[in-house]
Amino acid sequence: MRGISVLRRLTEADGVLSLSALEKATGLARSTVDRITATLARMGYVRLDGRDAVLAPRLMELGNAYLASIRLPRLLDAHADALADELDESVSLAVADRDGVRFIHQATRRRAMSLSFRIGDLLPAERTAPGPLFATEWGPADWARWRARREADPEGRGFPAVPPREGAYDDFEARTESAAAQGWALDDQLIEPGLVAVSVPVRDPRTGRVACVASVVSHTSRHTTDSLRSTLLPRLRATVARMEEELAGAPREPAAPDGGSPPPPPSPTPSPSGLGLAAWTGASKQELGREFIESLARGLTVVTSFGEGRADLTLTDVARATGLARATARRALITLEHLGYVESSDRVFRLTPRVLGLGFPPLSMLPLPRIAAPHLAELSARVHESASLAILTAGGDEVQYTARVATSRIMSVNITLGTRFPAYATSLGRVMLAGLLPEVSLPERLIPLTPRSVTDPRELLTVLERVRTDGYALVDGELEEGLRSIAVPVHDRDGRVTAAVNVAMHSSRRSVEQCVEEILPELRATVHRIESELRVAGMFRRVAGV
């Protein structure tokens, strides 16, 4: 419970908070905060950066477990994206979280004035278009909880994703009745001035209940509520009909041979070495002593035992997936249920949308350069040389630097973010070209930048074939005399080369052989860690800068 409290406070602070501020925000003793953050850092869920605790992308595996278990983003996001392209407006999918609404998918438009929320953000139901649609299924207890919350927090200050606002949604019950009658709902600037949206429920064909709500979000400069109804609503309804057909055709979760719930595969282990949970927690406890809290590590790992095909698990399933004793798994599930992250019925447990509140909103906005930055810093500190991340520009002619950590030396490689160089003459460019040919073409004319530059297209193709085979590129004095660099490609979730990382230095500091023997292993280990976090971060959203 205390560990989750720390994660919630970090989430509310957009992912970064000093340890002393965490102490004040949670009311916990400093020693307890230190032990919790040490445990979370050991799991890869938090980075300790000086006096600050910083949420790490790997924490998103908790929210990914929920999103995978409900399967809605996987089944419906292509339909939402297609509608956003058709309308040139933002489209979102949302699920209910008690008397709130959480977004599970966003297809946004790139505009100067962007209209979108982060995946996992919690909004009060009464200030959204999806809210009245979800409320059509509320019972007396749900309405009583909503009224109690409204009375205790009339401005909605418990929802940090939206600005406080009192009295602007007193007609929520009437809007719910209207939504029940007409089958759609509007947000006419309820969240903030200028923002309008229209929503339609996506019903589970097997139960008839609302599985999620699809919304088109716009601005009053482009649409009025009348044009939302007349222009966008018909096309939204057509898309929702296709979504419901998708849900109807989706297979049910496979049953186990004995008729029980399916045994889940082993959950992701926090151990980079692949040790089982029991062995890893034991080793961590032995190394960190009282600074490592086994119960916290085990409890959070219980969340990751859920996933696609594993939405509904029994206690036995969870114990089998995690390797925990049944009694330990039971205590973790009871605690998670008490906190609202798990619900149960007929001895079957499932995750709730509240899991998305554990770090997902701020982490869902991280671009690749910010994911890579701490790893580049660690690499640079280990090898005492500059480290950089770059992508190919459109067409593949140039590389563009998007993240960089420079060393403090009198003579250092001086490159600023945004700098572009010809791809054919750089180690960064060559590893990306080698992975993307023939999708990208080489320049027709290769200009010699130094006497060492490869300018024969056939020779360059031979070099790139060798780079593809070796998995790295080393360029010695071809971009600039005396500059030596070695690079490794970065792959996305689908195995596609999407960026590259290099280490650059003056040729006097290391020989070519030393670069391969000393730098390359460190470089590959760093890229492995970046790719691992990129796979987690990109499971249910597009990572910017990729």
Coordinates of C-alpha atoms in Angstrom, one line a residue:
M1 CA 0.0 0.0 0.0
R2 CA 2.8 2.4 0.8
G3 CA 4.7 1.5 -2.4
I4 CA 1.6 2.2 -4.5
S5 CA 1.1 5.5 -2.6
V6 CA 4.6 6.5 -3.7
L7 CA 3.9 5.6 -7.3
R8 CA 0.6 7.6 -7.3
R9 CA 2.3 10.7 -5.9
L10 CA 5.0 10.5 -8.6
T11 CA 2.3 10.1 -11.2
E12 CA 0.5 13.2 -10.0
A13 CA 3.8 15.1 -10.1
D14 CA 4.3 14.2 -13.8
G15 CA 6.8 11.5 -13.0
V16 CA 9.5 13.4 -11.0
L17 CA 9.6 14.3 -7.4
S18 CA 12.4 14.7 -4.9
L19 CA 12.7 12.2 -2.1
S20 CA 12.0 14.9 0.5
A21 CA 8.9 16.0 -1.4
L22 CA 7.8 12.3 -1.6
E23 CA 8.1 12.2 2.2
K24 CA 5.8 15.2 2.6
A25 CA 3.3 14.1 -0.1
T26 CA 2.9 10.6 1.3
G27 CA 3.3 11.3 5.0
L28 CA 5.7 8.4 5.2
A29 CA 8.9 8.4 7.1
R30 CA 12.0 9.2 5.0
S31 CA 13.5 5.8 5.7
T32 CA 10.4 4.2 4.3
V33 CA 10.5 6.3 1.2
D34 CA 14.1 5.4 0.7
R35 CA 13.4 1.7 1.0
I36 CA 10.4 1.9 -1.4
T37 CA 12.3 3.9 -4.0
A38 CA 15.3 1.5 -3.7
T39 CA 13.0 -1.4 -4.3
L40 CA 11.2 0.3 -7.3
A41 CA 14.6 1.2 -8.7
R42 CA 15.7 -2.4 -8.4
M43 CA 12.7 -3.4 -10.4
G44 CA 13.4 -0.8 -13.1
Y45 CA 10.2 1.1 -12.3
V46 CA 12.0 4.2 -11.0
R47 CA 15.3 5.9 -11.6
L48 CA 17.1 7.6 -8.7
D49 CA 18.6 10.8 -10.2
G50 CA 20.5 12.6 -7.5
R51 CA 17.9 13.6 -4.9
D52 CA 15.0 12.9 -7.3
A53 CA 12.9 9.8 -8.0
V54 CA 11.9 9.6 -11.7
L55 CA 9.4 7.2 -13.1
A56 CA 11.0 4.8 -15.7
P57 CA 9.3 3.5 -18.9
R58 CA 9.4 -0.1 -17.6
L59 CA 6.7 0.9 -15.1
M60 CA 4.3 1.0 -18.0
E61 CA 4.2 -2.8 -18.0
L62 CA 1.6 -2.5 -15.2
G63 CA -0.8 -0.5 -17.4
N64 CA 0.1 -2.7 -20.4
A65 CA -1.1 -5.7 -18.4
Y66 CA -4.5 -4.1 -18.0
L67 CA -4.7 -2.9 -21.6
A68 CA -3.7 -6.3 -22.9
S69 CA -6.2 -8.1 -20.7
I70 CA -9.2 -6.1 -22.0
R71 CA -7.9 -6.4 -25.6
L72 CA -9.9 -3.3 -26.7
P73 CA -6.9 -1.2 -27.9
R74 CA -5.5 -4.1 -29.9
L75 CA -8.9 -4.8 -31.5
L76 CA -10.2 -1.3 -32.0
D77 CA -7.3 1.2 -32.3
A78 CA -6.9 0.7 -36.1
H79 CA -10.6 1.8 -36.5
A80 CA -10.1 4.8 -34.3
D81 CA -6.9 5.8 -36.2
A82 CA -8.7 5.4 -39.6
L83 CA -11.6 7.7 -38.4
A84 CA -9.1 10.3 -37.2
D85 CA -7.5 10.3 -40.6
E86 CA -10.8 10.5 -42.4
L87 CA -12.1 13.4 -40.3
D88 CA -8.8 15.1 -39.6
E89 CA -9.9 15.3 -35.9
S90 CA -8.7 13.6 -32.7
V91 CA -10.4 10.3 -31.8
S92 CA -10.2 8.6 -28.5
L93 CA -11.4 5.4 -26.8
A94 CA -12.3 5.5 -23.1
V95 CA -13.4 3.1 -20.4
A96 CA -15.2 3.7 -17.1
D97 CA -13.4 3.8 -13.8
R98 CA -16.2 4.0 -11.2
D99 CA -17.5 7.6 -11.5
G100 CA -14.6 8.6 -13.7
V101 CA -13.4 8.1 -17.2
R102 CA -10.0 6.9 -18.4
F103 CA -8.6 7.0 -21.9
I104 CA -7.1 3.8 -23.4
H105 CA -6.3 5.1 -26.9
Q106 CA -5.7 8.4 -28.6
A107 CA -5.4 9.1 -32.3
T108 CA -4.4 12.8 -32.3
R109 CA -3.9 15.4 -35.0
R110 CA -0.8 17.5 -35.1
R111 CA -1.9 21.1 -34.7
A112 CA -0.5 24.1 -33.0
M113 CA -3.5 23.8 -30.6
S114 CA -3.6 20.1 -29.8
L115 CA -6.7 18.5 -28.3
S116 CA -5.8 15.3 -26.5
F117 CA -5.4 13.7 -23.1
R118 CA -2.8 11.2 -22.1
I119 CA -3.6 7.5 -22.0
G120 CA -4.6 6.7 -18.4
D121 CA -5.7 10.2 -17.5
L122 CA -8.7 10.1 -15.1
L123 CA -11.5 12.7 -15.8
P124 CA -14.7 13.2 -13.8
A125 CA -17.6 11.5 -15.7
E126 CA -19.8 14.6 -15.5
R127 CA -17.3 16.7 -17.4
T128 CA -16.9 14.4 -20.4
A129 CA -19.0 13.2 -23.4
P130 CA -18.4 9.5 -22.5
G131 CA -19.5 10.0 -18.9
P132 CA -23.3 10.2 -19.4
L133 CA -23.0 7.0 -21.6
F134 CA -21.3 5.1 -18.9
A135 CA -23.7 6.5 -16.3
T136 CA -26.7 5.0 -18.2
E137 CA -25.6 1.7 -16.6
W138 CA -25.1 3.0 -13.1
G139 CA -27.1 1.6 -10.2
P140 CA -28.3 3.4 -7.0
A141 CA -24.9 2.7 -5.3
D142 CA -23.0 4.3 -8.2
W143 CA -25.2 7.4 -8.2
A144 CA -24.8 7.6 -4.4
R145 CA -21.0 7.4 -4.7
W146 CA -21.0 10.1 -7.4
R147 CA -23.2 12.5 -5.3
A148 CA -21.0 12.0 -2.3
R149 CA -17.9 12.8 -4.3
R150 CA -19.5 15.9 -5.9
E151 CA -20.5 17.1 -2.4
A152 CA -17.0 16.5 -1.0
D153 CA -15.2 17.9 -4.0
P154 CA -17.5 20.3 -6.0
E155 CA -14.7 21.7 -8.2
G156 CA -13.3 18.4 -9.1
R157 CA -9.8 19.1 -7.6
G158 CA -9.3 15.3 -7.2
F159 CA -8.9 15.1 -11.0
P160 CA -5.6 16.8 -11.7
A161 CA -5.9 16.1 -15.5
V162 CA -8.6 18.8 -15.8
P163 CA -8.8 22.4 -14.5
P164 CA -11.1 22.8 -11.4
R165 CA -14.6 24.0 -12.3
E166 CA -17.7 24.4 -10.1
G167 CA -21.3 24.3 -11.2
A168 CA -20.7 23.8 -14.9
Y169 CA -22.1 20.3 -15.0
D170 CA -25.1 20.3 -12.6
D171 CA -27.2 18.8 -15.4
F172 CA -25.3 15.5 -15.5
E173 CA -28.3 13.4 -14.5
A174 CA -30.4 15.1 -17.3
R175 CA -27.6 14.5 -19.8
T176 CA -27.5 10.9 -18.8
E177 CA -31.2 10.5 -19.4
S178 CA -30.8 12.1 -22.8
A179 CA -27.8 9.9 -23.6
A180 CA -29.9 6.8 -22.8
A181 CA -32.6 7.9 -25.1
Q182 CA -30.6 9.0 -28.1
G183 CA -27.5 6.7 -27.8
W184 CA -24.9 9.4 -28.0
A185 CA -23.6 12.3 -25.9
L186 CA -21.9 15.7 -26.3
D187 CA -19.3 17.6 -24.4
D188 CA -20.0 21.3 -25.1
Q189 CA -17.0 22.9 -23.5
L190 CA -17.4 21.1 -20.2
I191 CA -13.8 20.4 -19.7
E192 CA -12.5 23.8 -20.8
P193 CA -13.6 26.6 -23.2
G194 CA -13.3 25.8 -26.8
L195 CA -13.2 22.0 -26.5
V196 CA -16.2 20.1 -27.9
A197 CA -16.7 16.3 -28.4
V198 CA -19.3 13.8 -29.5
S199 CA -19.3 10.2 -28.2
V200 CA -21.0 6.9 -29.0
P201 CA -20.9 3.7 -26.9
V202 CA -19.2 0.6 -28.2
R203 CA -21.2 -2.3 -26.9
D204 CA -20.0 -5.8 -26.2
P205 CA -22.1 -7.9 -28.6
R206 CA -22.1 -10.8 -26.2
T207 CA -23.5 -8.8 -23.2
G208 CA -25.0 -5.7 -24.7
R209 CA -23.2 -3.6 -22.1
V210 CA -20.9 -0.6 -22.9
A211 CA -17.4 -2.0 -23.4
C212 CA -15.8 1.4 -24.1
V213 CA -16.8 4.8 -25.7
A214 CA -15.5 6.2 -28.9
S215 CA -15.2 10.0 -29.1
V216 CA -14.4 12.6 -31.7
V217 CA -12.8 15.7 -30.1
S218 CA -12.6 19.1 -31.9
H219 CA -12.4 22.8 -31.2
T220 CA -15.1 25.4 -31.6
S221 CA -13.0 27.1 -34.3
R222 CA -13.7 24.0 -36.5
H223 CA -17.0 22.6 -35.2
T224 CA -20.1 23.7 -33.3
T225 CA -22.2 21.2 -31.4
D226 CA -24.6 21.3 -34.3
S227 CA -22.0 20.4 -36.8
L228 CA -20.7 17.6 -34.5
R229 CA -24.2 16.1 -34.7
S230 CA -24.8 16.6 -38.4
T231 CA -21.3 16.0 -39.8
L232 CA -19.2 13.9 -37.4
L233 CA -21.8 11.8 -35.6
P234 CA -22.9 9.7 -38.6
R235 CA -19.4 8.8 -39.4
L236 CA -18.6 8.1 -35.8
R237 CA -21.6 5.7 -35.6
A238 CA -20.4 3.9 -38.8
T239 CA -17.0 3.4 -37.2
V240 CA -18.5 2.2 -34.0
A241 CA -20.6 -0.4 -35.9
R242 CA -17.4 -1.7 -37.4
M243 CA -15.8 -1.8 -33.9
E244 CA -18.7 -3.9 -32.6
E245 CA -18.3 -6.3 -35.6
E246 CA -14.7 -6.6 -34.6
L247 CA -15.6 -7.4 -31.0
A248 CA -18.2 -9.9 -32.2
G249 CA -15.7 -11.7 -34.4
A250 CA -12.9 -11.8 -31.7
P251 CA -12.4 -15.2 -30.2
R252 CA -13.1 -15.7 -26.5
E253 CA -10.3 -16.5 -24.2
P254 CA -9.2 -20.1 -24.6
A255 CA -10.4 -22.4 -21.9
A256 CA -8.1 -24.9 -20.1
P257 CA -8.5 -28.6 -21.0
D258 CA -10.1 -29.3 -17.7
G259 CA -12.6 -26.5 -18.2
G260 CA -11.1 -24.1 -15.7
S261 CA -9.4 -20.8 -16.4
P262 CA -6.3 -21.0 -18.7
P263 CA -3.0 -21.2 -16.9
P264 CA -1.1 -18.0 -17.9
P265 CA 2.4 -18.1 -19.1
P266 CA 5.1 -16.9 -16.7
S267 CA 4.8 -13.1 -16.1
P268 CA 7.6 -10.8 -17.1
T269 CA 10.3 -11.1 -14.4
P270 CA 11.9 -7.9 -13.0
S271 CA 15.3 -9.7 -13.3
P272 CA 17.4 -8.8 -16.4
S273 CA 19.1 -12.1 -16.0
G274 CA 15.8 -14.0 -16.4
L275 CA 15.8 -15.5 -12.9
G276 CA 12.5 -16.6 -11.5
L277 CA 10.7 -14.2 -9.2
A278 CA 11.5 -16.1 -6.0
A279 CA 15.2 -16.4 -6.9
W280 CA 15.4 -12.8 -8.0
T281 CA 13.7 -11.4 -4.9
G282 CA 16.0 -13.5 -2.7
A283 CA 19.1 -12.3 -4.5
S284 CA 17.9 -8.7 -4.3
K285 CA 17.2 -9.0 -0.6
Q286 CA 20.6 -10.5 0.0
E287 CA 22.3 -7.7 -1.9
L288 CA 20.2 -4.7 -0.6
G289 CA 19.3 -6.0 2.8
R290 CA 16.5 -4.1 4.5
E291 CA 16.4 -1.6 1.7
F292 CA 14.6 -4.1 -0.5
I293 CA 10.9 -4.7 0.2
E294 CA 10.0 -8.2 -1.0
S295 CA 6.3 -7.7 -0.5
L296 CA 6.2 -4.7 -2.8
A297 CA 8.1 -6.4 -5.6
R298 CA 5.9 -9.5 -5.3
G299 CA 2.7 -7.4 -5.2
L300 CA 3.5 -5.4 -8.3
T301 CA 4.5 -8.6 -10.1
V302 CA 1.1 -10.0 -9.4
V303 CA -0.3 -7.2 -11.7
T304 CA 1.9 -8.4 -14.6
S305 CA 0.5 -11.9 -14.4
F306 CA -2.6 -10.6 -16.2
G307 CA -2.5 -9.9 -19.9
E308 CA -3.9 -10.9 -23.3
G309 CA -5.7 -14.2 -22.9
R310 CA -5.3 -13.8 -19.1
A311 CA -8.0 -11.3 -18.2
D312 CA -9.7 -13.5 -15.6
L313 CA -7.4 -15.4 -13.3
T314 CA -8.0 -17.6 -10.2
L315 CA -5.7 -17.5 -7.2
T316 CA -4.1 -20.7 -8.5
D317 CA -3.5 -19.1 -11.9
V318 CA -1.8 -16.1 -10.3
A319 CA 0.3 -18.2 -8.0
R320 CA 1.4 -20.4 -10.9
A321 CA 2.3 -17.4 -13.1
T322 CA 4.3 -15.6 -10.5
G323 CA 5.8 -18.6 -8.7
L324 CA 4.5 -17.3 -5.4
A325 CA 3.1 -19.4 -2.7
R326 CA -0.7 -19.3 -2.7
A327 CA -0.8 -17.5 0.6
T328 CA 1.5 -14.8 -0.6
A329 CA -0.4 -14.4 -3.9
R330 CA -3.7 -14.2 -1.9
R331 CA -2.4 -11.4 0.4
A332 CA -1.2 -9.4 -2.7
L333 CA -4.6 -9.8 -4.4
I334 CA -6.5 -8.9 -1.3
T335 CA -4.4 -5.7 -0.9
L336 CA -4.8 -4.8 -4.6
E337 CA -8.5 -5.4 -4.4
H338 CA -8.8 -3.2 -1.3
L339 CA -7.0 -0.4 -3.2
G340 CA -9.2 -0.8 -6.2
Y341 CA -6.7 -2.1 -8.7
V342 CA -8.2 -5.6 -8.8
E343 CA -11.9 -6.8 -8.6
S344 CA -13.2 -10.2 -8.1
S345 CA -16.3 -12.3 -8.6
D346 CA -16.9 -16.1 -8.2
R347 CA -13.2 -16.5 -7.1
V348 CA -11.9 -15.0 -10.3
F349 CA -9.8 -11.8 -10.3
R350 CA -9.4 -9.2 -13.0
L351 CA -7.5 -5.8 -13.2
T352 CA -9.4 -2.5 -13.1
P353 CA -8.7 0.7 -15.1
R354 CA -7.2 2.2 -12.0
V355 CA -4.0 0.3 -12.8
L356 CA -3.4 2.9 -15.5
G357 CA -3.1 5.5 -12.8
L358 CA 0.3 4.0 -11.7
G359 CA 2.6 6.1 -13.9
F360 CA 1.0 5.5 -17.3
P361 CA -0.2 9.1 -18.1
P362 CA 3.2 10.9 -17.8
L363 CA 5.2 7.9 -19.2
S364 CA 2.9 7.6 -22.2
M365 CA 4.1 11.0 -23.5
L366 CA 7.9 10.1 -23.4
P367 CA 9.6 10.4 -26.8
L368 CA 12.5 8.2 -27.7
P369 CA 15.1 10.8 -27.0
R370 CA 13.9 11.1 -23.3
I371 CA 13.8 7.3 -23.0
A372 CA 17.3 7.0 -24.3
A373 CA 18.8 10.0 -22.4
P374 CA 19.6 8.3 -19.0
H375 CA 21.1 5.3 -20.8
L376 CA 23.3 7.6 -22.9
A377 CA 24.5 9.3 -19.8
E378 CA 25.4 6.0 -18.2
L379 CA 27.2 4.9 -21.3
S380 CA 29.2 8.1 -21.5
A381 CA 30.1 7.8 -17.9
R382 CA 31.4 4.2 -18.4
V383 CA 33.5 4.8 -21.5
H384 CA 34.4 8.5 -20.9
E385 CA 33.4 9.5 -24.4
S386 CA 30.5 11.3 -26.0
A387 CA 27.3 9.2 -26.8
S388 CA 24.5 10.2 -29.1
L389 CA 21.2 9.1 -30.5
A390 CA 20.1 9.9 -34.0
I391 CA 17.4 9.2 -36.6
L392 CA 17.3 9.2 -40.4
T393 CA 15.7 12.2 -42.0
A394 CA 13.0 11.7 -44.7
G395 CA 14.5 10.1 -47.7
G396 CA 17.5 8.7 -45.8
D397 CA 20.0 11.3 -46.9
E398 CA 21.0 12.7 -43.5
V399 CA 21.1 11.7 -39.8
Q400 CA 19.7 14.1 -37.3
Y401 CA 20.9 14.1 -33.7
T402 CA 18.0 13.9 -31.2
A403 CA 19.8 13.1 -27.9
R404 CA 23.4 13.5 -26.8
V405 CA 25.6 13.4 -23.7
A406 CA 29.1 15.0 -24.1
T407 CA 32.1 14.4 -22.0
S408 CA 34.0 17.2 -20.2
R409 CA 37.3 17.3 -22.1
I410 CA 39.5 20.1 -23.4
M411 CA 39.2 18.4 -26.8
S412 CA 35.8 16.9 -27.3
V413 CA 33.3 16.2 -30.2
N414 CA 31.2 19.3 -30.4
I415 CA 27.8 18.4 -31.9
T416 CA 24.5 20.1 -30.9
L417 CA 21.0 18.6 -30.9
G418 CA 19.3 18.9 -34.3
T419 CA 22.7 18.8 -36.2
R420 CA 22.5 16.9 -39.5
F421 CA 25.2 15.1 -41.3
P422 CA 25.3 13.0 -44.5
A423 CA 24.2 9.5 -43.6
Y424 CA 26.6 7.7 -45.9
A425 CA 29.7 9.2 -44.1
T426 CA 28.6 8.5 -40.5
S427 CA 28.5 5.4 -38.3
L428 CA 25.0 6.3 -37.2
G429 CA 23.8 6.7 -40.8
R430 CA 25.4 3.5 -42.0
V431 CA 23.8 1.2 -39.4
M432 CA 20.4 2.7 -40.2
L433 CA 20.9 2.6 -44.0
A434 CA 22.1 -1.0 -43.7
G435 CA 18.9 -2.0 -41.8
L436 CA 16.5 -0.1 -44.1
L437 CA 17.9 -0.7 -47.6
P438 CA 16.3 -1.0 -50.2
E439 CA 13.4 1.1 -48.6
V440 CA 15.7 4.1 -48.6
S441 CA 17.9 5.0 -51.5
L442 CA 21.5 6.2 -51.4
P443 CA 22.4 9.7 -52.8
E444 CA 23.3 9.6 -56.5
R445 CA 26.4 11.6 -55.8
L446 CA 28.7 10.9 -52.8
I447 CA 30.7 13.9 -52.0
P448 CA 34.2 13.3 -50.4
L449 CA 34.3 15.1 -47.1
T450 CA 37.8 13.9 -46.3
P451 CA 40.4 11.9 -48.3
R452 CA 39.1 8.8 -46.4
S453 CA 35.4 9.2 -47.4
V454 CA 33.8 6.3 -49.4
T455 CA 32.5 7.9 -52.6
D456 CA 32.0 4.9 -54.8
P457 CA 28.4 3.7 -54.6
R458 CA 29.3 0.0 -55.2
E459 CA 32.0 0.2 -52.4
L460 CA 29.4 1.8 -50.1
L461 CA 26.9 -0.9 -50.8
T462 CA 29.6 -3.5 -49.9
V463 CA 30.3 -1.6 -46.7
L464 CA 26.7 -1.6 -45.8
E465 CA 26.3 -5.3 -46.4
R466 CA 29.2 -5.9 -44.0
V467 CA 27.6 -3.5 -41.4
R468 CA 24.3 -5.4 -41.7
T469 CA 26.2 -8.7 -41.1
D470 CA 28.3 -7.4 -38.2
G471 CA 25.5 -5.4 -36.5
Y472 CA 27.6 -2.3 -36.1
A473 CA 29.4 0.4 -38.1
L474 CA 32.8 2.0 -37.4
V475 CA 33.7 5.1 -39.4
D476 CA 37.3 6.4 -39.1
G477 CA 38.0 9.9 -40.4
E478 CA 35.4 9.9 -43.2
L479 CA 33.2 12.7 -41.8
E480 CA 36.1 14.7 -40.3
E481 CA 39.8 14.0 -40.0
G482 CA 40.6 12.6 -36.6
L483 CA 37.0 11.7 -35.7
R484 CA 36.3 8.1 -35.0
S485 CA 32.9 6.7 -34.1
I486 CA 31.2 3.4 -33.7
A487 CA 27.4 2.9 -33.8
V488 CA 24.7 0.2 -33.2
P489 CA 21.1 0.3 -34.5
V490 CA 18.0 0.7 -32.3
H491 CA 15.1 -1.5 -33.2
D492 CA 11.4 -0.9 -32.4
R493 CA 8.9 -3.5 -31.3
D494 CA 8.5 -4.9 -34.8
G495 CA 12.3 -5.4 -35.3
R496 CA 12.6 -2.4 -37.6
V497 CA 15.6 -0.1 -37.4
T498 CA 14.3 3.1 -36.1
A499 CA 17.3 5.0 -34.7
A500 CA 21.0 4.5 -33.8
V501 CA 23.3 5.1 -30.9
N502 CA 27.0 5.9 -31.3
V503 CA 30.1 6.7 -29.3
A504 CA 32.4 9.3 -30.9
M505 CA 36.0 10.3 -30.0
H506 CA 39.2 11.7 -31.3
S507 CA 41.2 8.9 -33.0
S508 CA 44.2 9.5 -30.7
R509 CA 42.2 8.1 -27.7
R510 CA 41.4 4.6 -28.9
S511 CA 42.5 2.5 -31.8
V512 CA 39.9 0.8 -34.1
E513 CA 40.6 -2.5 -32.4
Q514 CA 40.0 -0.9 -28.9
C515 CA 36.7 0.6 -30.1
V516 CA 35.5 -2.9 -31.1
E517 CA 36.9 -4.6 -28.0
E518 CA 36.0 -2.0 -25.4
I519 CA 33.3 0.3 -26.7
L520 CA 31.2 -2.1 -28.8
P521 CA 30.1 -4.4 -25.9
E522 CA 29.1 -1.4 -23.8
L523 CA 27.3 0.2 -26.7
R524 CA 25.3 -3.0 -27.4
A525 CA 24.4 -3.4 -23.7
T526 CA 23.1 0.2 -23.7
V527 CA 21.0 -0.3 -26.9
H528 CA 19.6 -3.5 -25.4
R529 CA 18.3 -1.5 -22.4
I530 CA 16.9 1.3 -24.6
E531 CA 15.1 -1.3 -26.8
S532 CA 13.7 -3.1 -23.8
E533 CA 12.1 0.1 -22.5
L534 CA 11.0 1.1 -26.1
R535 CA 9.2 -2.2 -26.4
V536 CA 7.3 -1.6 -23.1
A537 CA 6.6 2.1 -23.9
G538 CA 5.4 1.3 -27.5
M539 CA 3.1 -1.6 -26.7
F540 CA -0.1 0.4 -26.9
R541 CA 1.0 3.8 -28.3
R542 CA 3.3 5.4 -30.9
V543 CA 6.5 6.6 -29.3
A544 CA 7.4 10.0 -30.8
G545 CA 10.9 10.3 -32.4
V546 CA 10.7 6.7 -33.7

